[in-house]
Short mmCIF file of C-alpha atoms in Angstrom, two decimals:
data_model
loop_
_atom_site.label_atom_id
_atom_site.label_comp_id
_atom_site.label_asym_id
_atom_site.label_seq_id
_atom_site.Cartn_x
_atom_site.Cartn_y
_atom_site.Cartn_z
CA MET F 1 97.44 105.09 63.40
CA SER F 2 97.54 101.66 65.09
CA THR F 3 95.35 101.03 68.11
CA GLU F 4 95.09 98.23 70.63
CA LEU F 5 92.47 97.86 73.34
CA LEU F 6 93.75 97.59 76.89
CA ALA F 7 93.16 94.08 78.18
CA PRO F 8 90.97 93.90 81.31
CA LEU F 9 93.93 93.47 83.68
CA ASP F 10 95.83 96.33 82.02
CA LEU F 11 92.74 98.50 82.41
CA ALA F 12 92.51 97.54 86.07
CA PHE F 13 96.08 98.72 86.70
CA TRP F 14 95.36 101.94 84.80
CA HIS F 15 92.36 102.76 86.99
CA LEU F 16 93.87 101.55 90.27
CA GLU F 17 96.33 104.43 90.19
CA THR F 18 95.99 107.39 92.55
CA ASP F 19 98.36 110.23 93.38
CA ALA F 20 99.38 108.41 96.57
CA HIS F 21 99.67 105.03 94.83
CA PRO F 22 101.20 105.35 91.36
CA MET F 23 101.04 102.07 89.49
CA HIS F 24 104.41 101.95 87.77
CA LEU F 25 107.13 99.33 87.93
CA GLY F 26 110.73 100.41 88.18
CA ALA F 27 114.34 99.32 88.07
CA LEU F 28 117.57 100.97 89.08
CA ALA F 29 120.33 99.73 86.76
CA VAL F 30 123.87 100.53 87.95
CA PHE F 31 126.73 100.72 85.44
CA GLU F 32 130.50 100.87 85.71
CA PRO F 33 132.10 103.72 83.73
CA ALA F 34 133.97 102.94 80.52
CA SER F 35 136.88 104.85 79.07
CA GLY F 36 135.69 107.67 76.83
CA ALA F 37 131.99 107.34 77.76
CA GLN F 38 130.47 110.79 78.33
CA PRO F 39 127.20 111.24 80.30
CA ARG F 40 125.62 113.48 77.66
CA GLU F 41 126.45 111.00 74.91
CA LEU F 42 125.00 108.17 77.02
CA LEU F 43 121.84 110.23 77.51
CA GLU F 44 121.48 110.67 73.74
CA LEU F 45 122.13 106.97 73.17
CA LEU F 46 119.55 106.00 75.77
CA GLY F 47 116.98 108.31 74.18
CA ALA F 48 117.64 107.01 70.67
CA ARG F 49 117.28 103.40 71.74
CA ALA F 50 114.14 104.06 73.78
CA ALA F 51 112.57 105.93 70.86
CA ALA F 52 113.24 102.90 68.63
CA ILE F 53 111.04 100.67 70.83
CA PRO F 54 107.53 100.86 69.30
CA ARG F 55 105.78 100.05 72.58
CA LEU F 56 107.25 103.16 74.19
CA ARG F 57 105.61 105.42 71.60
CA ARG F 58 102.08 104.52 72.69
CA ARG F 59 99.74 106.33 75.05
CA VAL F 60 96.32 105.56 76.50
CA ARG F 61 93.07 107.16 75.33
CA ASP F 62 89.46 106.44 76.23
CA VAL F 63 87.29 104.78 73.58
CA LEU F 64 83.54 104.73 73.00
CA LEU F 65 83.34 100.93 72.76
CA PRO F 66 83.55 98.94 74.89
CA VAL F 67 81.88 101.33 77.31
CA GLY F 68 84.44 102.35 79.92
CA GLY F 69 87.31 100.96 77.86
CA ALA F 70 90.58 102.48 76.70
CA ALA F 71 93.11 101.75 73.99
CA TRP F 72 96.76 102.23 73.14
CA PHE F 73 97.32 104.77 70.37
CA THR F 74 100.61 105.59 68.73
CA ASP F 75 101.47 109.12 69.86
CA LYS F 76 101.93 111.19 66.67
CA ASP F 77 103.55 113.96 68.75
CA PHE F 78 105.97 111.63 70.53
CA ASP F 79 109.10 113.39 71.80
CA VAL F 80 111.61 111.20 73.59
CA HIS F 81 113.10 114.24 75.35
CA ARG F 82 109.96 114.40 77.50
CA HIS F 83 110.80 110.98 78.85
CA VAL F 84 114.59 110.71 79.13
CA ARG F 85 116.41 113.08 81.48
CA ARG F 86 119.72 113.44 83.27
CA ILE F 87 120.25 114.34 86.93
CA VAL F 88 123.75 115.06 88.23
CA LEU F 89 124.39 114.07 91.85
CA SER F 90 126.82 115.94 94.07
CA GLY F 91 129.27 114.35 96.47
CA ASP F 92 131.30 111.15 96.43
CA ASP F 93 128.88 108.65 98.00
CA PHE F 94 127.02 107.71 94.82
CA MET F 95 124.79 104.74 95.72
CA PRO F 96 123.13 106.22 98.85
CA GLN F 97 122.33 109.37 96.89
CA ALA F 98 121.08 107.42 93.87
CA THR F 99 118.77 105.20 95.94
CA ARG F 100 117.39 108.18 97.87
CA LEU F 101 116.68 110.08 94.67
CA ALA F 102 115.22 106.98 92.99
CA GLY F 103 112.75 106.65 95.85
CA GLU F 104 111.68 110.27 95.44
CA LEU F 105 111.27 109.85 91.69
CA MET F 106 109.26 106.65 92.18
CA GLU F 107 106.65 108.48 94.24
CA GLN F 108 105.83 110.79 91.32
CA PRO F 109 103.03 109.48 89.05
CA LEU F 110 103.64 109.31 85.32
CA GLU F 111 101.88 111.89 83.16
CA ARG F 112 98.80 110.12 81.80
CA GLY F 113 98.53 112.19 78.63
CA LEU F 114 101.90 110.89 77.40
CA PRO F 115 103.28 107.39 76.80
CA PRO F 116 103.49 106.18 80.44
CA TRP F 117 107.21 105.73 81.05
CA GLN F 118 110.31 107.67 82.05
CA MET F 119 114.06 107.03 82.23
CA TYR F 120 116.59 109.02 84.24
CA VAL F 121 120.36 108.96 83.95
CA LEU F 122 121.74 109.51 87.46
CA ASP F 123 125.45 110.28 87.51
CA SER F 124 128.03 112.15 89.52
CA ALA F 125 130.34 114.90 88.38
CA GLY F 126 133.36 112.55 88.53
CA ASP F 127 134.26 109.37 86.67
CA GLY F 128 132.47 106.96 89.01
CA PRO F 129 129.52 104.67 88.37
CA PHE F 130 126.19 105.91 87.05
CA ALA F 131 122.66 104.54 87.12
CA VAL F 132 119.59 104.49 84.90
CA LEU F 133 116.22 104.60 86.64
CA VAL F 134 113.41 103.13 84.52
CA LYS F 135 109.72 103.70 85.26
CA LEU F 136 107.06 101.80 83.26
CA HIS F 137 103.36 101.90 84.04
CA HIS F 138 101.97 98.51 85.06
CA ALA F 139 99.28 98.88 82.39
CA LEU F 140 102.09 98.87 79.83
CA ALA F 141 103.76 95.69 81.02
CA ASP F 142 104.07 93.07 83.73
CA GLY F 143 107.50 92.24 85.12
CA MET F 144 108.54 89.84 82.33
CA ARG F 145 107.31 92.15 79.59
CA ALA F 146 108.98 95.14 81.29
CA VAL F 147 112.31 93.29 81.11
CA ALA F 148 111.75 92.60 77.40
CA ILE F 149 110.95 96.26 76.74
CA GLY F 150 113.77 97.63 78.87
CA ALA F 151 116.32 95.25 77.35
CA GLY F 152 116.14 97.24 74.14
CA ILE F 153 118.40 99.93 75.63
CA PHE F 154 121.38 97.57 76.05
CA ASP F 155 124.17 97.25 73.50
CA GLN F 156 123.75 93.51 73.05
CA ILE F 157 120.00 93.66 72.31
CA ALA F 158 119.99 96.92 70.34
CA SER F 159 122.77 95.71 68.02
CA ALA F 160 120.85 92.51 67.28
CA ALA F 161 117.58 94.32 66.49
CA PRO F 162 116.70 95.41 62.94
CA GLY F 163 117.31 99.03 61.98
CA ARG F 164 114.76 101.66 62.86
CA GLY F 165 113.61 101.87 59.30
CA ALA F 166 113.48 98.12 58.75
CA VAL F 167 110.18 96.47 58.02
CA ARG F 168 109.53 93.37 60.01
CA ARG F 169 108.52 90.54 57.73
CA LEU F 170 105.89 88.21 59.07
CA ASN F 171 104.77 84.86 57.75
CA PRO F 172 101.63 85.37 55.63
CA VAL F 173 98.41 84.61 57.45
CA PRO F 174 95.63 83.10 55.35
CA PRO F 175 92.42 85.17 55.32
CA ARG F 176 89.70 84.03 57.64
CA PRO F 177 85.99 84.83 57.73
CA TRP F 178 84.84 87.60 60.02
CA LEU F 179 82.19 85.38 61.62
CA PRO F 180 83.30 82.12 63.29
CA GLY F 181 81.98 78.84 62.01
CA PRO F 182 79.58 76.74 64.11
CA TYR F 183 82.29 74.51 65.60
CA GLU F 184 84.54 77.49 66.37
CA ALA F 185 81.61 79.37 67.94
CA ALA F 186 80.78 76.36 70.12
CA GLY F 187 84.40 76.12 71.23
CA MET F 188 84.49 79.82 72.07
CA ALA F 189 81.30 79.48 74.09
CA LEU F 190 82.68 76.54 76.05
CA ASP F 191 85.91 78.42 76.71
CA ARG F 192 83.94 81.41 77.93
CA LEU F 193 81.85 79.25 80.27
CA GLY F 194 85.08 77.76 81.62
CA ASP F 195 86.49 81.26 82.20
CA VAL F 196 83.34 82.36 84.03
CA ARG F 197 83.31 79.20 86.15
CA ARG F 198 86.98 79.72 87.05
CA ALA F 199 86.35 83.38 87.91
CA LEU F 200 83.48 82.43 90.20
CA GLY F 201 85.74 79.96 91.99
CA VAL F 202 88.45 82.58 92.44
CA GLY F 203 85.87 85.09 93.68
CA ALA F 204 84.63 82.64 96.30
CA SER F 205 88.22 81.97 97.41
CA VAL F 206 88.87 85.72 97.73
CA VAL F 207 85.80 86.13 99.94
CA ARG F 208 86.83 83.21 102.16
CA ALA F 209 90.41 84.46 102.47
CA SER F 210 89.59 88.12 103.16
CA ARG F 211 90.26 89.41 106.66
CA LEU F 212 87.65 91.76 108.03
CA ASP F 213 89.44 92.33 111.34
CA LEU F 214 92.67 94.24 110.65
CA ARG F 215 93.44 95.30 114.21
CA GLY F 216 96.52 93.08 114.19
CA SER F 217 98.09 95.14 111.40
CA THR F 218 101.76 96.05 111.63
CA ALA F 219 103.88 98.76 110.03
CA LEU F 220 103.47 96.79 106.81
CA THR F 221 99.88 98.05 106.57
CA ALA F 222 100.21 101.57 107.95
CA ARG F 223 98.25 104.47 106.52
CA SER F 224 99.79 105.70 103.29
CA SER F 225 101.68 109.00 103.23
CA GLY F 226 102.28 109.01 99.47
CA THR F 227 106.05 109.09 100.00
CA ARG F 228 108.48 106.46 98.74
CA ARG F 229 111.79 105.17 100.03
CA LEU F 230 114.08 102.70 98.27
CA ALA F 231 116.66 100.38 99.83
CA THR F 232 118.77 97.70 98.18
CA ALA F 233 120.57 94.51 99.18
CA GLU F 234 122.79 92.02 97.36
CA LEU F 235 123.02 88.30 98.03
CA ASP F 236 125.40 85.68 96.70
CA ALA F 237 123.44 83.59 94.18
CA ASP F 238 125.72 80.55 94.64
CA THR F 239 124.96 80.51 98.36
CA VAL F 240 121.23 80.59 97.63
CA GLN F 241 121.64 77.67 95.23
CA ARG F 242 123.68 75.64 97.73
CA ILE F 243 120.95 76.06 100.34
CA ARG F 244 118.38 74.97 97.76
CA ARG F 245 120.34 71.83 96.88
CA ILE F 246 120.57 70.75 100.53
CA GLU F 247 117.12 71.79 101.75
CA GLY F 248 115.14 71.06 98.58
CA GLY F 249 112.51 73.17 96.89
CA THR F 250 113.38 76.07 94.60
CA ALA F 251 115.63 79.10 94.77
CA ASN F 252 112.47 81.20 95.01
CA ASP F 253 111.47 79.25 98.14
CA VAL F 254 114.82 80.17 99.69
CA LEU F 255 114.37 83.84 98.79
CA LEU F 256 110.84 83.91 100.24
CA ALA F 257 112.16 82.34 103.45
CA LEU F 258 114.89 84.98 103.59
CA VAL F 259 112.25 87.72 103.30
CA ALA F 260 110.26 86.11 106.13
CA GLY F 261 113.35 85.87 108.34
CA ALA F 262 114.40 89.43 107.53
CA LEU F 263 110.96 90.73 108.48
CA ARG F 264 111.18 88.85 111.79
CA ARG F 265 114.63 90.33 112.53
CA TRP F 266 113.51 93.81 111.59
CA MET F 267 110.35 93.67 113.70
CA LEU F 268 112.26 92.45 116.76
CA GLU F 269 115.04 95.03 116.33
CA ARG F 270 112.57 97.90 116.19
CA GLY F 271 110.75 96.57 119.28
CA GLU F 272 107.61 95.67 117.40
CA ALA F 273 105.55 92.74 118.63
CA LEU F 274 105.43 89.83 116.21
CA PRO F 275 101.96 89.51 114.64
CA GLY F 276 99.65 86.82 115.96
CA ALA F 277 99.00 85.62 112.42
CA ASP F 278 101.62 85.32 109.71
CA PRO F 279 101.65 88.31 107.34
CA ARG F 280 100.52 87.32 103.89
CA ALA F 281 102.67 87.75 100.81
CA LEU F 282 101.20 88.07 97.35
CA VAL F 283 103.61 86.20 95.06
CA PRO F 284 102.96 87.00 91.36
CA VAL F 285 103.09 84.16 88.82
CA SER F 286 103.48 84.73 85.10
CA ARG F 287 100.84 83.18 82.82
CA ARG F 288 102.80 84.16 79.73
CA ARG F 289 103.36 81.24 77.37
CA PRO F 290 106.56 80.89 75.33
CA GLY F 291 105.88 82.32 71.89
CA GLY F 292 102.55 83.81 73.01
CA ALA F 293 101.38 87.41 72.72
CA ALA F 294 104.00 89.73 74.12
CA THR F 295 101.78 92.68 75.00
CA GLY F 296 99.89 93.43 78.19
CA ASN F 297 99.81 91.74 81.57
CA ARG F 298 99.55 87.97 81.88
CA LEU F 299 99.58 87.42 85.61
CA SER F 300 98.18 85.37 88.42
CA ALA F 301 99.51 85.05 91.97
CA TYR F 302 99.80 82.86 95.02
CA LEU F 303 99.05 83.83 98.62
CA LEU F 304 101.67 82.69 101.11
CA GLY F 305 101.85 83.16 104.86
CA LEU F 306 105.36 84.36 105.77
CA PRO F 307 106.31 82.45 108.97
CA VAL F 308 107.78 85.39 110.91
CA GLY F 309 106.69 83.83 114.19
CA GLU F 310 108.94 80.78 113.69
CA PRO F 311 112.34 81.32 115.37
CA ASP F 312 114.25 78.59 113.47
CA ALA F 313 115.51 79.62 110.02
CA ARG F 314 115.47 76.10 108.55
CA GLU F 315 111.95 75.52 109.81
CA ARG F 316 110.89 78.82 108.23
CA LEU F 317 112.25 77.54 104.93
CA ARG F 318 110.38 74.25 105.33
CA LEU F 319 107.13 76.10 106.04
CA VAL F 320 107.61 78.31 103.00
CA ARG F 321 108.42 75.32 100.81
CA THR F 322 105.33 73.47 102.04
CA GLY F 323 103.11 76.48 101.44
CA MET F 324 104.43 77.06 97.93
CA ASN F 325 104.11 73.35 97.06
CA ARG F 326 100.48 73.56 98.16
CA ASN F 327 99.95 76.61 95.95
CA LYS F 328 101.59 74.96 92.95
CA ALA F 329 99.53 71.80 93.38
CA ALA F 330 96.36 73.90 93.20
CA GLY F 331 97.73 75.84 90.21
CA PRO F 332 97.97 79.57 89.45
CA LEU F 333 94.37 79.82 88.24
CA ARG F 334 92.78 78.88 91.56
CA GLY F 335 92.81 80.28 95.03
CA ALA F 336 92.44 83.76 96.47
CA GLY F 337 95.80 84.89 95.08
CA ALA F 338 94.49 84.60 91.54
CA VAL F 339 92.72 87.97 91.74
CA ALA F 340 94.27 88.92 88.40
CA VAL F 341 92.37 86.03 86.80
CA LEU F 342 89.17 87.43 88.28
CA ALA F 343 90.03 90.90 86.95
CA ASP F 344 90.43 89.43 83.45
CA GLN F 345 86.74 88.46 83.43
CA LEU F 346 85.28 91.83 84.43
CA PRO F 347 83.93 94.30 81.85
CA ALA F 348 85.70 97.60 81.21
CA LEU F 349 83.02 99.64 83.00
CA ALA F 350 83.49 97.59 86.17
CA HIS F 351 87.20 98.44 86.21
CA ARG F 352 86.54 102.13 85.67
CA PHE F 353 84.17 102.48 88.60
CA GLY F 354 85.22 99.55 90.79
CA ALA F 355 88.99 100.15 90.86
CA PRO F 356 88.96 102.45 93.93
CA LEU F 357 87.00 99.87 95.93
CA ALA F 358 89.28 97.04 94.79
CA GLY F 359 92.38 99.08 95.63
CA ASN F 360 91.18 99.84 99.16
CA ALA F 361 90.34 96.16 99.70
CA ALA F 362 93.86 94.91 98.89
CA ARG F 363 95.01 94.99 102.51
CA MET F 364 92.16 92.63 103.41
CA LEU F 365 93.84 89.99 101.28
CA PHE F 366 97.62 90.46 101.65
CA ASP F 367 100.24 92.49 103.52
CA VAL F 368 103.29 92.61 101.28
CA LEU F 369 104.13 91.95 97.65
CA VAL F 370 107.14 89.70 97.00
CA THR F 371 108.03 89.20 93.35
CA SER F 372 110.94 87.72 91.40
CA VAL F 373 111.85 89.34 88.08
CA PRO F 374 113.82 87.20 85.57
CA LEU F 375 116.75 88.92 83.82
CA PRO F 376 118.95 87.89 80.88
CA ARG F 377 121.88 85.72 81.96
CA SER F 378 124.36 87.24 79.53
CA ALA F 379 126.53 90.24 80.40
CA LEU F 380 124.96 93.56 79.33
CA SER F 381 126.26 97.07 78.75
CA LEU F 382 125.14 100.56 77.74
CA GLY F 383 127.47 102.50 75.47
CA GLY F 384 130.27 100.11 76.41
CA CYS F 385 129.68 100.64 80.15
CA PRO F 386 129.21 97.25 81.88
CA LEU F 387 125.97 96.66 83.78
CA ARG F 388 126.88 95.94 87.40
CA ALA F 389 123.48 95.40 89.06
CA VAL F 390 119.73 95.77 88.50
CA TYR F 391 117.50 96.49 91.49
CA PRO F 392 113.83 95.91 90.53
CA MET F 393 111.06 97.93 92.14
CA ALA F 394 107.39 97.00 92.48
CA PRO F 395 104.45 99.35 93.13
CA LEU F 396 102.77 99.59 96.53
CA ALA F 397 99.15 98.55 96.86
CA CYS F 398 96.77 100.87 98.69
CA GLY F 399 97.03 100.38 102.45
CA GLN F 400 100.40 98.64 102.30
CA SER F 401 103.84 99.93 103.13
CA LEU F 402 106.31 97.49 101.57
CA ALA F 403 106.97 95.73 98.27
CA VAL F 404 109.95 93.42 97.72
CA ALA F 405 111.34 92.59 94.27
CA LEU F 406 114.29 90.31 93.49
CA SER F 407 116.34 89.61 90.39
CA THR F 408 119.51 87.65 89.62
CA TYR F 409 122.31 89.04 87.52
CA GLY F 410 126.06 88.52 87.41
CA GLY F 411 126.06 85.85 90.12
CA ARG F 412 124.26 88.10 92.60
CA VAL F 413 120.65 88.33 93.76
CA GLN F 414 119.71 92.01 93.79
CA VAL F 415 116.89 92.98 96.15
CA GLY F 416 114.86 96.14 95.68
CA LEU F 417 112.75 97.25 98.65
CA VAL F 418 110.15 99.96 98.04
CA ALA F 419 108.37 101.34 101.09
CA ASP F 420 106.18 104.15 102.27
CA GLY F 421 108.77 106.67 103.45
CA LYS F 422 106.97 107.63 106.66
CA ALA F 423 105.71 104.20 107.65
CA LEU F 424 109.13 102.53 107.20
CA PRO F 425 111.82 105.19 107.72
CA ASP F 426 114.27 102.46 108.81
CA LEU F 427 114.09 100.55 105.52
CA ASP F 428 117.89 100.28 105.37
CA ARG F 429 117.77 98.10 108.50
CA LEU F 430 115.36 95.74 106.76
CA ALA F 431 117.70 95.56 103.75
CA ALA F 432 120.60 94.66 106.06
CA ALA F 433 118.42 92.02 107.74
CA VAL F 434 117.98 90.22 104.39
CA HIS F 435 121.74 89.78 104.13
CA ASP F 436 122.03 88.72 107.79
CA GLU F 437 119.29 86.15 107.30
CA LEU F 438 121.16 84.50 104.43
CA ARG F 439 124.26 84.17 106.58
CA GLU F 440 122.30 82.63 109.46
CA LEU F 441 120.47 80.16 107.27
CA HIS F 442 123.71 79.16 105.58
CA ALA F 443 125.47 78.75 108.94
CA LEU F 444 122.84 76.20 109.99
CA LEU F 445 124.06 73.91 107.20
CA PRO F 446 127.44 72.73 108.54
CA THR F 447 128.12 70.44 105.58
CA VAL F 448 128.27 73.42 103.22
CA PRO F 449 131.46 75.51 103.03
CA ALA F 450 130.98 79.02 104.41
CA PRO F 451 130.55 81.74 101.75
CA ALA F 452 133.46 84.08 101.13
#
């Protein structure tokens, strides 16, 4: 039975979880119906393809060494029917029902004694669209790895993969001695000293950036109720790119500025005073190298003040661009946002006992998570049913009420907003504000043709 130790960051996510703050990622994939496709057959197809993904057959168990550690074990009693289910929605208004139900399902923690993932087929009794809700524990994968795992359910990826019984042939690896040689040992020691030095620098940055006075908190940092609400928005990707070409920076800068403007609109509409200090966004950054190890989490992050106090949309974009340029100049391995790098240097026992303290301290560092999830550019389908949209969903940190995730597919930017259901009952208004903000920012660029 193959085993694999959880990396320090994976272990941190595993122990950060509480009943009120489940640590799973999610995505709501919406499909158009295809002629002859039956929901029960699609459910069986989804289960068969999920069962063929080796990573989804693994569960977490504690180990004796390292002390406080855990490992992935292949589940010899794996049954895909425990993980893949169908829920039939009533009524004609499919998307509002699907998003409401997805929010309720996202608030339920995954069973820790099983491989930590679930998929739900959400469909209506008629011939309309259907959706697949995917839940993957953050210990299993970061956003990029989650996309790679989840892609195995699609026709285009599944058909290109080897058969279930196929043996993957690897290039032979020459044997190597168990003990490193003197030069290799010296290199490892130097690398370790560099890691420790980097971690100390990040730790000092975290201390300097932490806010001890949280009296200026907004609804973004309300007390958790354990409930979840999901809202979605769609933006025209070409419009985002046109703004980027005129204003400079990256498409991600534009999207971050849209989130800042939407938060400003939403706060003013609900009669909430704008905060005296800009709310901080934690913006994850992948540390995964092309061709590197595919398993586990390889993350860092930037901290960015979202300029909600600035009334001019173009100036908000400039401030975001300046802040992100400053972050990029420093690099993803420095600064207070690189808490994941710090977590990578802590022993397993520290994660087991220190996770509750770290989770409760998250609101001292940031107010909202804003992440972009890359998706394949090619058209995808499930059982011949075309994929129409993918709305990514990020977990909520303890003491925070909102997480924003964005992905681009089919010429559209899909926005998934996950919120504490009681703290942000008007989440749909925030989703609408994202769309309104794009139109306003675009209107301020008179040289660009108006979007259709």
